[in-house]
């Protein structure tokens, strides 16, 4: 695709990708609100269940025993001691008052029924419809979001357990109920029920405005970070495309100049130029592929620090709103944000260092460069379960071309990675060692992927030589290594198959030796 068309298509592509990512994050935002709301409801229900267990299995049996022992008369009934509904409602009402005094919107708890003793528990038409569906077993539970008085709530309704035999003392017929209960509530309400009936449901409303606001803040921060990343990659890609377009224009002008110099050898020059152009373009493609892999690894390394920064920033906002932010928490969060920001800066500085110094000979620390290379490929090491073992002299200095050398490392790493895909071994190893001897620096790159077949070993550095299908490789990866080492860096490179021991186990693999 021509560069001018590609440059026009790219903005729309990035906008589409951003829209897709935004949709994914928005769906995650809704899930987060639902999860946090259910966490609060689960906490209330667990508390309610514990309270119900205490009243039914500890408090009531004690009162019934006191009746049997004659310490309380048989018709004794006090809802403050014997009615779980009364006790639970009063506890939740007291909690609601506490929340209101603190300036918070309390949740709403109600044990809704169509046949209540206390009118407070009378189900609304909305609740009555849900309760009927519970009784007909059309629903197991019901949940939705509602808005009341400009306040958003997460509403959830659940049926209580069906009536047991012990419930019949107070809910079957008036003649078996305690007389004080009849005197307090009358002889019509909450009677006529049977064992197995679902007589009520728990009706809960949880205010979710703060949950929604917190989740929205996380959503906006995430989208902002993603947008920044998209823009960064977009501008990098546009810059590379423009440079590539400029290179192609320059090559075209050179071709035209060469044709004008000698008409007599027009056909030979044309074929030579075409072959040269193909070689350069494929070499550039190999470079761009290596650059793309490095960018992909950097993107993976950025993902977790960015998530930590977003979470820390959101946590500061939430703690500030809740008046729980202390100097210690603020300093800890700031330190965490600064630490992860320094890490992001370190990763991108390493990358730009080698890109900016392309084709520039300079004095550099080879030990640090090898460590930086391993850090860049760390995500691919994890993905393909590769173990990189280093044996590099400390503070090893080298006067050479760092950008070209690290590209050679990437191509040799890709060669080993592809070899492991067709060779079954329990533990995959890549060994890198570097040392200086007699004013020469030697770098050894070795794997345990079974080695290179002897019949193709002499051809391994030839251009366009590949054992893969034509659609899967160009055969320029190792040729580019040979070309960069011997021509640009002015060193030497050779490869052999070696058999060696590691951790008392025998391995076979290819060993590349670079001498500079």
Short mmCIF file of C-alpha atoms in Angstrom, two decimals:
data_model
loop_
_atom_site.label_atom_id
_atom_site.label_comp_id
_atom_site.label_asym_id
_atom_site.label_seq_id
_atom_site.Cartn_x
_atom_site.Cartn_y
_atom_site.Cartn_z
CA UNK A 1 0.00 0.00 0.00
CA UNK A 2 1.44 3.46 -0.94
CA UNK A 3 2.65 5.52 1.98
CA UNK A 4 0.31 8.44 1.26
CA UNK A 5 -2.73 6.13 1.35
CA UNK A 6 -1.41 4.37 4.45
CA UNK A 7 -0.93 7.71 6.23
CA UNK A 8 -4.55 8.63 5.44
CA UNK A 9 -5.90 5.26 6.62
CA UNK A 10 -3.91 5.15 9.86
CA UNK A 11 -5.89 7.85 11.76
CA UNK A 12 -9.19 6.08 11.10
CA UNK A 13 -7.66 2.76 12.11
CA UNK A 14 -6.44 4.20 15.42
CA UNK A 15 -9.80 5.87 16.07
CA UNK A 16 -11.58 2.55 15.45
CA UNK A 17 -9.18 0.71 17.79
CA UNK A 18 -9.66 3.39 20.47
CA UNK A 19 -13.45 3.04 20.14
CA UNK A 20 -13.20 -0.74 20.54
CA UNK A 21 -10.94 -0.42 23.60
CA UNK A 22 -13.26 2.24 25.08
CA UNK A 23 -16.24 -0.10 24.64
CA UNK A 24 -14.35 -2.93 26.36
CA UNK A 25 -13.33 -0.71 29.28
CA UNK A 26 -16.87 0.68 29.61
CA UNK A 27 -18.30 -2.84 29.87
CA UNK A 28 -15.68 -3.55 32.51
CA UNK A 29 -16.78 -0.38 34.34
CA UNK A 30 -20.37 -1.66 34.47
CA UNK A 31 -19.17 -5.05 35.73
CA UNK A 32 -17.14 -3.31 38.45
CA UNK A 33 -20.21 -1.39 39.67
CA UNK A 34 -22.21 -4.62 39.77
CA UNK A 35 -19.46 -6.52 41.61
CA UNK A 36 -18.94 -3.78 44.23
CA UNK A 37 -22.70 -3.47 44.78
CA UNK A 38 -23.04 -7.22 45.29
CA UNK A 39 -20.11 -7.15 47.73
CA UNK A 40 -22.01 -4.68 49.94
CA UNK A 41 -25.23 -6.70 49.66
CA UNK A 42 -23.38 -9.92 50.48
CA UNK A 43 -21.93 -8.27 53.60
CA UNK A 44 -25.43 -7.16 54.72
CA UNK A 45 -26.87 -10.61 54.00
CA UNK A 46 -24.10 -12.38 55.91
CA UNK A 47 -24.69 -10.08 58.89
CA UNK A 48 -28.42 -10.69 58.58
CA UNK A 49 -27.89 -14.45 58.39
CA UNK A 50 -25.70 -14.40 61.50
CA UNK A 51 -28.34 -12.35 63.34
CA UNK A 52 -31.09 -14.74 62.22
CA UNK A 53 -29.05 -17.72 63.38
CA UNK A 54 -28.53 -16.12 66.79
CA UNK A 55 -32.23 -15.26 67.28
CA UNK A 56 -33.60 -18.59 66.01
CA UNK A 57 -30.99 -20.98 67.42
CA UNK A 58 -29.78 -19.28 70.61
CA UNK A 59 -32.13 -16.55 71.81
CA UNK A 60 -35.52 -18.18 71.11
CA UNK A 61 -34.58 -21.62 72.53
CA UNK A 62 -33.52 -19.92 75.79
CA UNK A 63 -36.87 -18.12 76.06
CA UNK A 64 -38.82 -21.31 75.25
CA UNK A 65 -36.80 -23.15 77.91
CA UNK A 66 -37.60 -20.45 80.45
CA UNK A 67 -41.30 -20.95 79.61
CA UNK A 68 -41.01 -24.70 80.15
CA UNK A 69 -39.23 -24.14 83.47
CA UNK A 70 -42.03 -21.82 84.58
CA UNK A 71 -39.76 -18.80 84.83
CA UNK A 72 -41.79 -17.17 82.08
CA UNK A 73 -45.51 -17.75 81.56
CA UNK A 74 -46.54 -19.74 78.47
CA UNK A 75 -48.24 -16.86 76.65
CA UNK A 76 -45.26 -14.54 77.02
CA UNK A 77 -44.41 -12.73 73.77
CA UNK A 78 -42.21 -9.68 73.22
CA UNK A 79 -41.19 -8.82 69.63
CA UNK A 80 -37.95 -7.32 70.92
CA UNK A 81 -36.89 -10.83 71.95
CA UNK A 82 -38.90 -13.23 69.79
CA UNK A 83 -39.41 -11.51 66.41
CA UNK A 84 -36.40 -11.67 64.13
CA UNK A 85 -38.17 -9.32 61.72
CA UNK A 86 -38.64 -6.71 64.46
CA UNK A 87 -35.04 -7.08 65.71
CA UNK A 88 -33.47 -6.93 62.21
CA UNK A 89 -35.56 -3.93 61.16
CA UNK A 90 -34.59 -1.93 64.24
CA UNK A 91 -30.88 -2.75 63.83
CA UNK A 92 -30.92 -1.67 60.18
CA UNK A 93 -32.89 1.48 61.03
CA UNK A 94 -30.34 2.39 63.71
CA UNK A 95 -27.51 1.87 61.18
CA UNK A 96 -29.36 4.08 58.67
CA UNK A 97 -29.63 6.89 61.24
CA UNK A 98 -25.89 6.64 61.95
CA UNK A 99 -25.11 6.89 58.22
CA UNK A 100 -27.42 9.88 57.80
CA UNK A 101 -25.72 11.71 60.70
CA UNK A 102 -22.40 11.11 58.95
CA UNK A 103 -23.80 12.70 55.78
CA UNK A 104 -23.99 9.42 53.84
CA UNK A 105 -26.92 7.91 51.97
CA UNK A 106 -27.90 4.75 53.90
CA UNK A 107 -29.02 1.49 52.36
CA UNK A 108 -32.65 0.41 52.71
CA UNK A 109 -33.57 -2.94 54.26
CA UNK A 110 -37.07 -4.37 54.36
CA UNK A 111 -38.59 -7.79 54.98
CA UNK A 112 -41.47 -7.37 52.53
CA UNK A 113 -44.60 -9.57 52.76
CA UNK A 114 -48.19 -9.49 51.55
CA UNK A 115 -49.50 -10.57 54.96
CA UNK A 116 -47.57 -8.54 57.57
CA UNK A 117 -48.20 -8.06 61.24
CA UNK A 118 -46.57 -4.68 61.13
CA UNK A 119 -47.78 -2.41 58.28
CA UNK A 120 -44.18 -1.24 57.86
CA UNK A 121 -43.41 -4.61 56.26
CA UNK A 122 -46.31 -4.40 53.77
CA UNK A 123 -45.01 -5.09 50.26
CA UNK A 124 -45.42 -2.37 47.65
CA UNK A 125 -47.11 -3.35 44.35
CA UNK A 126 -43.61 -3.59 42.82
CA UNK A 127 -42.43 -5.87 45.64
CA UNK A 128 -45.67 -7.85 45.66
CA UNK A 129 -45.23 -8.72 41.98
CA UNK A 130 -41.68 -9.99 42.64
CA UNK A 131 -42.83 -11.95 45.73
CA UNK A 132 -45.57 -13.67 43.72
CA UNK A 133 -42.95 -14.81 41.20
CA UNK A 134 -40.81 -16.18 44.04
CA UNK A 135 -43.81 -18.10 45.40
CA UNK A 136 -44.54 -19.53 41.93
CA UNK A 137 -40.81 -20.38 41.61
CA UNK A 138 -40.54 -18.27 38.46
CA UNK A 139 -37.57 -16.42 39.97
CA UNK A 140 -34.76 -17.36 42.33
CA UNK A 141 -33.71 -13.75 42.93
CA UNK A 142 -34.26 -10.33 41.36
CA UNK A 143 -31.83 -7.45 40.80
CA UNK A 144 -31.85 -4.16 38.89
CA UNK A 145 -30.72 -0.52 39.05
CA UNK A 146 -33.32 2.07 40.05
CA UNK A 147 -33.40 5.85 40.63
CA UNK A 148 -35.26 7.45 43.53
CA UNK A 149 -35.07 11.16 44.47
CA UNK A 150 -32.18 11.68 42.04
CA UNK A 151 -30.20 8.95 43.83
CA UNK A 152 -29.10 5.79 42.01
CA UNK A 153 -29.62 2.48 43.83
CA UNK A 154 -28.80 -1.13 43.16
CA UNK A 155 -31.93 -3.09 44.13
CA UNK A 156 -31.89 -6.78 45.00
CA UNK A 157 -34.69 -9.02 46.28
CA UNK A 158 -34.31 -12.57 47.65
CA UNK A 159 -36.92 -14.90 49.11
CA UNK A 160 -36.46 -16.00 52.71
CA UNK A 161 -36.39 -19.69 53.55
CA UNK A 162 -39.78 -21.47 53.36
CA UNK A 163 -41.77 -21.82 56.59
CA UNK A 164 -40.61 -24.53 58.98
CA UNK A 165 -42.63 -26.38 61.61
CA UNK A 166 -41.30 -24.03 64.32
CA UNK A 167 -42.73 -21.05 62.40
CA UNK A 168 -46.27 -22.42 62.80
CA UNK A 169 -46.42 -21.38 66.48
CA UNK A 170 -46.92 -17.81 65.35
CA UNK A 171 -48.13 -18.08 61.75
CA UNK A 172 -50.62 -20.97 61.46
CA UNK A 173 -53.80 -20.20 63.48
CA UNK A 174 -54.52 -17.71 66.31
CA UNK A 175 -55.51 -20.44 68.77
CA UNK A 176 -51.91 -21.83 68.96
CA UNK A 177 -50.20 -18.43 69.00
CA UNK A 178 -49.07 -16.75 72.27
CA UNK A 179 -51.87 -14.62 73.75
CA UNK A 180 -49.57 -11.62 74.12
CA UNK A 181 -48.82 -11.80 70.38
CA UNK A 182 -52.60 -11.73 69.71
CA UNK A 183 -52.99 -8.84 72.13
CA UNK A 184 -50.20 -6.93 70.41
CA UNK A 185 -50.97 -7.57 66.74
CA UNK A 186 -54.51 -8.99 66.63
CA UNK A 187 -55.79 -12.34 65.37
CA UNK A 188 -55.89 -11.70 61.60
CA UNK A 189 -52.49 -10.53 60.41
CA UNK A 190 -49.73 -13.02 59.44
CA UNK A 191 -51.88 -16.13 60.06
CA UNK A 192 -53.11 -18.86 57.73
CA UNK A 193 -49.66 -19.87 56.51
CA UNK A 194 -48.45 -23.42 55.93
CA UNK A 195 -45.15 -25.25 56.20
CA UNK A 196 -43.20 -24.67 52.96
CA UNK A 197 -44.81 -21.30 52.15
CA UNK A 198 -42.53 -18.41 51.15
CA UNK A 199 -44.14 -15.70 53.23
CA UNK A 200 -41.66 -12.85 52.74
CA UNK A 201 -38.61 -11.63 50.86
CA UNK A 202 -35.61 -9.48 51.73
CA UNK A 203 -35.81 -6.19 49.82
CA UNK A 204 -32.48 -4.30 49.69
CA UNK A 205 -31.53 -0.98 48.08
CA UNK A 206 -27.85 -0.01 48.04
CA UNK A 207 -26.83 3.56 47.07
CA UNK A 208 -24.34 3.24 44.21
CA UNK A 209 -23.59 6.83 43.21
CA UNK A 210 -20.19 6.78 44.93
CA UNK A 211 -19.37 3.36 43.45
CA UNK A 212 -20.32 4.58 39.97
CA UNK A 213 -18.27 7.78 40.39
CA UNK A 214 -15.19 5.87 41.58
CA UNK A 215 -15.50 3.37 38.73
CA UNK A 216 -15.99 6.18 36.22
CA UNK A 217 -12.80 7.86 37.47
CA UNK A 218 -10.88 4.63 36.89
CA UNK A 219 -12.53 4.32 33.47
CA UNK A 220 -11.53 7.85 32.45
CA UNK A 221 -7.96 7.43 33.71
CA UNK A 222 -7.62 4.10 31.83
CA UNK A 223 -8.98 5.58 28.60
CA UNK A 224 -6.63 8.58 28.95
CA UNK A 225 -3.62 6.27 29.39
CA UNK A 226 -4.68 4.11 26.42
CA UNK A 227 -5.22 7.23 24.27
CA UNK A 228 -1.72 8.48 25.15
CA UNK A 229 -0.23 5.09 24.25
CA UNK A 230 -2.16 5.00 20.96
CA UNK A 231 -0.97 8.50 20.06
CA UNK A 232 2.62 7.64 20.97
CA UNK A 233 2.65 4.53 18.75
CA UNK A 234 0.81 6.44 16.00
CA UNK A 235 3.42 9.22 15.87
CA UNK A 236 6.30 6.71 16.00
CA UNK A 237 4.77 4.74 13.14
CA UNK A 238 4.08 7.87 11.07
CA UNK A 239 7.68 9.01 11.63
CA UNK A 240 9.03 5.64 10.49
CA UNK A 241 6.79 5.61 7.42
CA UNK A 242 7.93 9.11 6.43
CA UNK A 243 11.58 8.13 6.83
CA UNK A 244 10.97 5.00 4.76
CA UNK A 245 9.20 7.06 2.08
CA UNK A 246 12.15 9.47 1.99
CA UNK A 247 14.55 6.53 1.66
CA UNK A 248 12.57 5.11 -1.26
CA UNK A 249 12.56 8.51 -3.02
CA UNK A 250 16.33 8.74 -2.60
CA UNK A 251 16.81 5.23 -3.97
CA UNK A 252 14.60 6.06 -6.96
CA UNK A 253 16.70 9.14 -7.79
CA UNK A 254 19.89 7.07 -7.60
CA UNK A 255 18.43 4.49 -9.95
CA UNK A 256 17.49 7.19 -12.46
CA UNK A 257 21.00 8.71 -12.26
CA UNK A 258 22.62 5.33 -12.88
CA UNK A 259 20.45 4.72 -15.94
CA UNK A 260 21.52 8.08 -17.43
CA UNK A 261 25.22 7.32 -16.91
CA UNK A 262 25.31 4.33 -19.22
CA UNK A 263 22.65 3.49 -21.82
CA UNK A 264 24.80 0.70 -23.23
CA UNK A 265 24.44 -1.44 -20.10
CA UNK A 266 20.82 -0.49 -19.44
CA UNK A 267 19.52 -4.05 -19.06
CA UNK A 268 22.37 -5.10 -16.72
CA UNK A 269 21.97 -1.99 -14.59
CA UNK A 270 18.20 -2.44 -14.45
CA UNK A 271 18.48 -6.02 -13.22
CA UNK A 272 21.19 -5.06 -10.75
CA UNK A 273 19.12 -2.20 -9.40
CA UNK A 274 16.03 -4.38 -9.07
CA UNK A 275 17.96 -7.05 -7.17
CA UNK A 276 19.60 -4.42 -4.97
CA UNK A 277 16.26 -2.77 -4.32
CA UNK A 278 14.69 -6.10 -3.36
CA UNK A 279 17.60 -6.88 -1.04
CA UNK A 280 17.45 -3.46 0.65
CA UNK A 281 13.68 -3.54 1.04
CA UNK A 282 13.75 -7.02 2.55
CA UNK A 283 16.59 -5.99 4.84
CA UNK A 284 14.61 -2.93 5.88
CA UNK A 285 11.61 -5.21 6.44
CA UNK A 286 13.74 -7.37 8.72
CA UNK A 287 14.87 -4.27 10.63
CA UNK A 288 11.30 -3.02 10.96
CA UNK A 289 10.21 -6.48 12.15
CA UNK A 290 12.88 -6.45 14.86
CA UNK A 291 11.85 -2.90 15.81
CA UNK A 292 8.20 -4.00 15.95
CA UNK A 293 9.03 -6.89 18.26
CA UNK A 294 10.96 -4.54 20.57
CA UNK A 295 8.00 -2.12 20.60
CA UNK A 296 5.65 -5.01 21.43
CA UNK A 297 7.83 -6.07 24.35
CA UNK A 298 7.99 -2.49 25.65
CA UNK A 299 4.18 -2.24 25.46
CA UNK A 300 3.89 -5.38 27.60
CA UNK A 301 6.39 -4.01 30.13
CA UNK A 302 4.42 -0.74 30.40
CA UNK A 303 1.06 -2.41 31.06
CA UNK A 304 1.46 -3.31 34.76
CA UNK A 305 3.23 -0.05 35.88
CA UNK A 306 0.52 2.00 34.18
CA UNK A 307 -2.14 -0.03 35.98
CA UNK A 308 -0.36 0.54 39.33
CA UNK A 309 -0.13 4.30 38.67
CA UNK A 310 -3.84 4.52 37.78
CA UNK A 311 -4.86 2.54 40.87
CA UNK A 312 -2.66 4.66 43.17
CA UNK A 313 -4.04 7.93 41.76
CA UNK A 314 -7.63 6.70 42.06
CA UNK A 315 -6.95 5.52 45.60
CA UNK A 316 -5.74 9.01 46.57
CA UNK A 317 -8.97 10.55 45.20
CA UNK A 318 -11.19 8.06 47.03
CA UNK A 319 -9.31 8.45 50.34
CA UNK A 320 -9.49 12.23 50.03
CA UNK A 321 -13.27 12.14 49.45
CA UNK A 322 -13.71 9.81 52.41
CA UNK A 323 -11.43 11.98 54.61
CA UNK A 324 -9.17 8.98 55.25
CA UNK A 325 -6.12 10.32 53.41
CA UNK A 326 -3.16 10.66 55.78
CA UNK A 327 0.29 12.08 55.10
CA UNK A 328 1.72 8.59 55.33
CA UNK A 329 -0.74 7.18 52.78
CA UNK A 330 -0.17 10.19 50.50
CA UNK A 331 3.64 9.80 50.67
CA UNK A 332 3.39 6.03 50.07
CA UNK A 333 1.16 6.51 47.00
CA UNK A 334 3.40 9.26 45.61
CA UNK A 335 6.46 7.05 46.13
CA UNK A 336 4.71 4.18 44.31
CA UNK A 337 3.72 6.45 41.40
CA UNK A 338 7.26 7.88 41.17
CA UNK A 339 8.85 4.42 41.29
CA UNK A 340 6.70 3.11 38.43
CA UNK A 341 7.16 6.34 36.43
CA UNK A 342 10.94 5.98 36.76
CA UNK A 343 10.64 2.40 35.53
CA UNK A 344 8.61 3.47 32.45
CA UNK A 345 11.17 6.18 31.73
CA UNK A 346 14.00 3.66 32.09
CA UNK A 347 12.39 1.24 29.60
CA UNK A 348 11.71 3.88 26.92
CA UNK A 349 15.16 5.49 27.45
CA UNK A 350 16.82 2.14 26.76
CA UNK A 351 14.76 1.73 23.58
CA UNK A 352 15.34 5.26 22.22
CA UNK A 353 19.05 5.06 23.09
CA UNK A 354 19.61 2.26 20.60
CA UNK A 355 17.25 3.68 17.97
CA UNK A 356 18.69 7.23 18.10
CA UNK A 357 22.25 5.92 17.75
CA UNK A 358 21.54 4.01 14.53
CA UNK A 359 24.69 3.75 12.29
CA UNK A 360 26.76 5.66 14.88
CA UNK A 361 30.00 4.19 16.20
CA UNK A 362 30.61 4.99 19.82
CA UNK A 363 32.09 3.79 23.09
CA UNK A 364 29.47 1.93 25.18
CA UNK A 365 29.08 -0.56 28.02
CA UNK A 366 28.45 -3.97 26.41
CA UNK A 367 27.49 -5.48 29.79
CA UNK A 368 24.69 -2.94 30.26
CA UNK A 369 23.55 -3.35 26.64
CA UNK A 370 23.18 -7.14 27.00
CA UNK A 371 21.22 -6.65 30.22
CA UNK A 372 19.00 -4.09 28.45
CA UNK A 373 18.44 -6.55 25.58
CA UNK A 374 17.34 -9.29 27.99
CA UNK A 375 14.96 -6.83 29.69
CA UNK A 376 13.45 -5.87 26.30
CA UNK A 377 12.78 -9.53 25.32
CA UNK A 378 11.58 -10.54 28.81
CA UNK A 379 7.91 -10.71 27.77
CA UNK A 380 8.73 -13.05 24.86
CA UNK A 381 10.87 -15.14 27.21
CA UNK A 382 7.82 -15.59 29.46
CA UNK A 383 5.47 -16.25 26.53
CA UNK A 384 7.68 -18.97 24.97
CA UNK A 385 9.03 -20.22 28.36
CA UNK A 386 12.64 -19.41 27.47
CA UNK A 387 15.42 -19.17 30.05
CA UNK A 388 18.29 -16.78 29.26
CA UNK A 389 21.52 -17.56 31.14
CA UNK A 390 24.13 -14.75 31.18
CA UNK A 391 27.87 -15.04 31.75
CA UNK A 392 29.18 -11.55 30.94
CA UNK A 393 32.22 -9.78 32.30
CA UNK A 394 31.47 -6.79 34.52
CA UNK A 395 31.78 -3.32 32.97
CA UNK A 396 32.82 -4.66 29.56
CA UNK A 397 33.52 -1.63 27.30
CA UNK A 398 33.30 -1.72 23.49
CA UNK A 399 33.87 0.84 20.71
CA UNK A 400 31.37 -0.22 18.03
CA UNK A 401 27.80 0.17 16.74
CA UNK A 402 25.28 -0.60 19.56
CA UNK A 403 22.17 -0.27 17.38
CA UNK A 404 23.43 -2.78 14.79
CA UNK A 405 24.73 -5.14 17.46
CA UNK A 406 21.42 -5.27 19.37
CA UNK A 407 19.63 -5.95 16.04
CA UNK A 408 21.94 -8.94 15.58
CA UNK A 409 20.96 -10.14 19.07
CA UNK A 410 17.26 -9.83 18.17
CA UNK A 411 17.71 -11.86 14.95
CA UNK A 412 19.71 -14.60 16.70
CA UNK A 413 17.11 -14.71 19.49
CA UNK A 414 14.31 -15.06 16.88
CA UNK A 415 16.27 -17.85 15.16
CA UNK A 416 16.50 -19.80 18.45
CA UNK A 417 12.87 -19.05 19.31
CA UNK A 418 11.72 -20.49 15.95
CA UNK A 419 14.00 -23.52 16.34
CA UNK A 420 12.39 -24.37 19.70
CA UNK A 421 8.96 -24.49 18.00
CA UNK A 422 10.03 -27.62 16.07
CA UNK A 423 12.24 -29.18 18.75
CA UNK A 424 10.72 -30.77 21.85
CA UNK A 425 12.78 -30.16 25.00
CA UNK A 426 11.66 -29.90 28.64
CA UNK A 427 13.70 -26.79 29.49
CA UNK A 428 14.51 -24.19 26.82
CA UNK A 429 17.81 -22.36 27.34
CA UNK A 430 19.65 -19.54 25.62
CA UNK A 431 23.17 -18.81 26.88
CA UNK A 432 24.90 -15.47 26.31
CA UNK A 433 28.49 -14.87 27.33
CA UNK A 434 30.91 -12.04 26.60
CA UNK A 435 34.54 -11.51 27.49
CA UNK A 436 37.64 -9.67 26.35
CA UNK A 437 40.90 -11.38 25.34
CA UNK A 438 43.95 -10.03 23.50
CA UNK A 439 42.21 -6.73 22.65
CA UNK A 440 39.33 -8.67 21.06
CA UNK A 441 35.79 -8.86 22.43
CA UNK A 442 34.05 -12.22 22.00
CA UNK A 443 30.29 -12.71 22.28
CA UNK A 444 28.85 -16.25 22.32
CA UNK A 445 25.17 -16.97 21.74
CA UNK A 446 24.11 -20.58 22.28
CA UNK A 447 20.82 -22.52 22.65
CA UNK A 448 19.71 -26.13 23.26
CA UNK A 449 17.29 -26.41 20.31
CA UNK A 450 19.00 -29.46 18.73
CA UNK A 451 21.42 -27.60 16.47
CA UNK A 452 21.39 -26.91 12.71
CA UNK A 453 21.35 -29.86 10.25
CA UNK A 454 24.90 -30.40 9.00
CA UNK A 455 23.85 -30.30 5.33
CA UNK A 456 22.57 -26.72 5.60
CA UNK A 457 25.08 -25.39 8.14
CA UNK A 458 27.44 -23.93 5.44
CA UNK A 459 24.50 -22.05 3.83
CA UNK A 460 23.04 -20.55 7.01
CA UNK A 461 24.36 -17.02 6.32
CA UNK A 462 23.44 -16.94 2.63
CA UNK A 463 20.76 -14.40 1.55
CA UNK A 464 17.22 -15.73 1.05
CA UNK A 465 18.17 -19.14 2.45
CA UNK A 466 15.42 -20.47 4.73
CA UNK A 467 14.09 -23.87 5.77
CA UNK A 468 10.60 -22.41 6.32
CA UNK A 469 7.83 -21.97 3.77
CA UNK A 470 8.23 -18.91 1.56
CA UNK A 471 5.22 -17.24 3.19
CA UNK A 472 6.73 -17.63 6.67
CA UNK A 473 10.23 -16.21 6.22
CA UNK A 474 12.53 -14.24 3.92
CA UNK A 475 15.80 -15.96 4.79
CA UNK A 476 17.43 -12.60 5.58
CA UNK A 477 17.55 -12.78 9.40
CA UNK A 478 20.94 -14.52 9.80
CA UNK A 479 22.25 -13.05 6.54
CA UNK A 480 21.63 -9.61 8.01
CA UNK A 481 23.54 -10.67 11.15
CA UNK A 482 26.48 -11.73 8.97
CA UNK A 483 26.31 -8.54 6.91
CA UNK A 484 26.13 -6.21 9.94
CA UNK A 485 28.94 -7.98 11.82
CA UNK A 486 31.37 -8.34 8.88
CA UNK A 487 30.67 -5.11 6.97
CA UNK A 488 29.30 -2.47 9.37
CA UNK A 489 30.92 -3.59 12.65
CA UNK A 490 33.99 -5.04 10.83
CA UNK A 491 34.12 -8.15 12.95
CA UNK A 492 33.61 -11.87 12.32
CA UNK A 493 30.82 -14.34 13.04
CA UNK A 494 30.67 -18.12 12.75
CA UNK A 495 28.26 -20.87 13.81
CA UNK A 496 28.79 -24.49 14.88
CA UNK A 497 26.77 -27.24 16.51
CA UNK A 498 27.95 -28.01 20.04
CA UNK A 499 27.22 -30.67 22.63
CA UNK A 500 27.56 -29.59 26.26
CA UNK A 501 26.50 -30.25 29.85
CA UNK A 502 24.33 -27.92 31.94
CA UNK A 503 23.03 -28.85 35.40
CA UNK A 504 24.45 -32.34 34.82
CA UNK A 505 22.30 -32.82 31.70
CA UNK A 506 23.55 -33.15 28.12
CA UNK A 507 22.24 -30.71 25.45
CA UNK A 508 22.86 -30.06 21.75
CA UNK A 509 22.45 -26.66 20.13
CA UNK A 510 23.74 -24.04 17.73
CA UNK A 511 26.54 -21.74 18.94
CA UNK A 512 27.17 -18.35 17.29
CA UNK A 513 30.54 -16.73 18.01
CA UNK A 514 30.99 -13.01 17.30
CA UNK A 515 34.48 -11.49 17.48
CA UNK A 516 34.94 -7.73 17.41
#
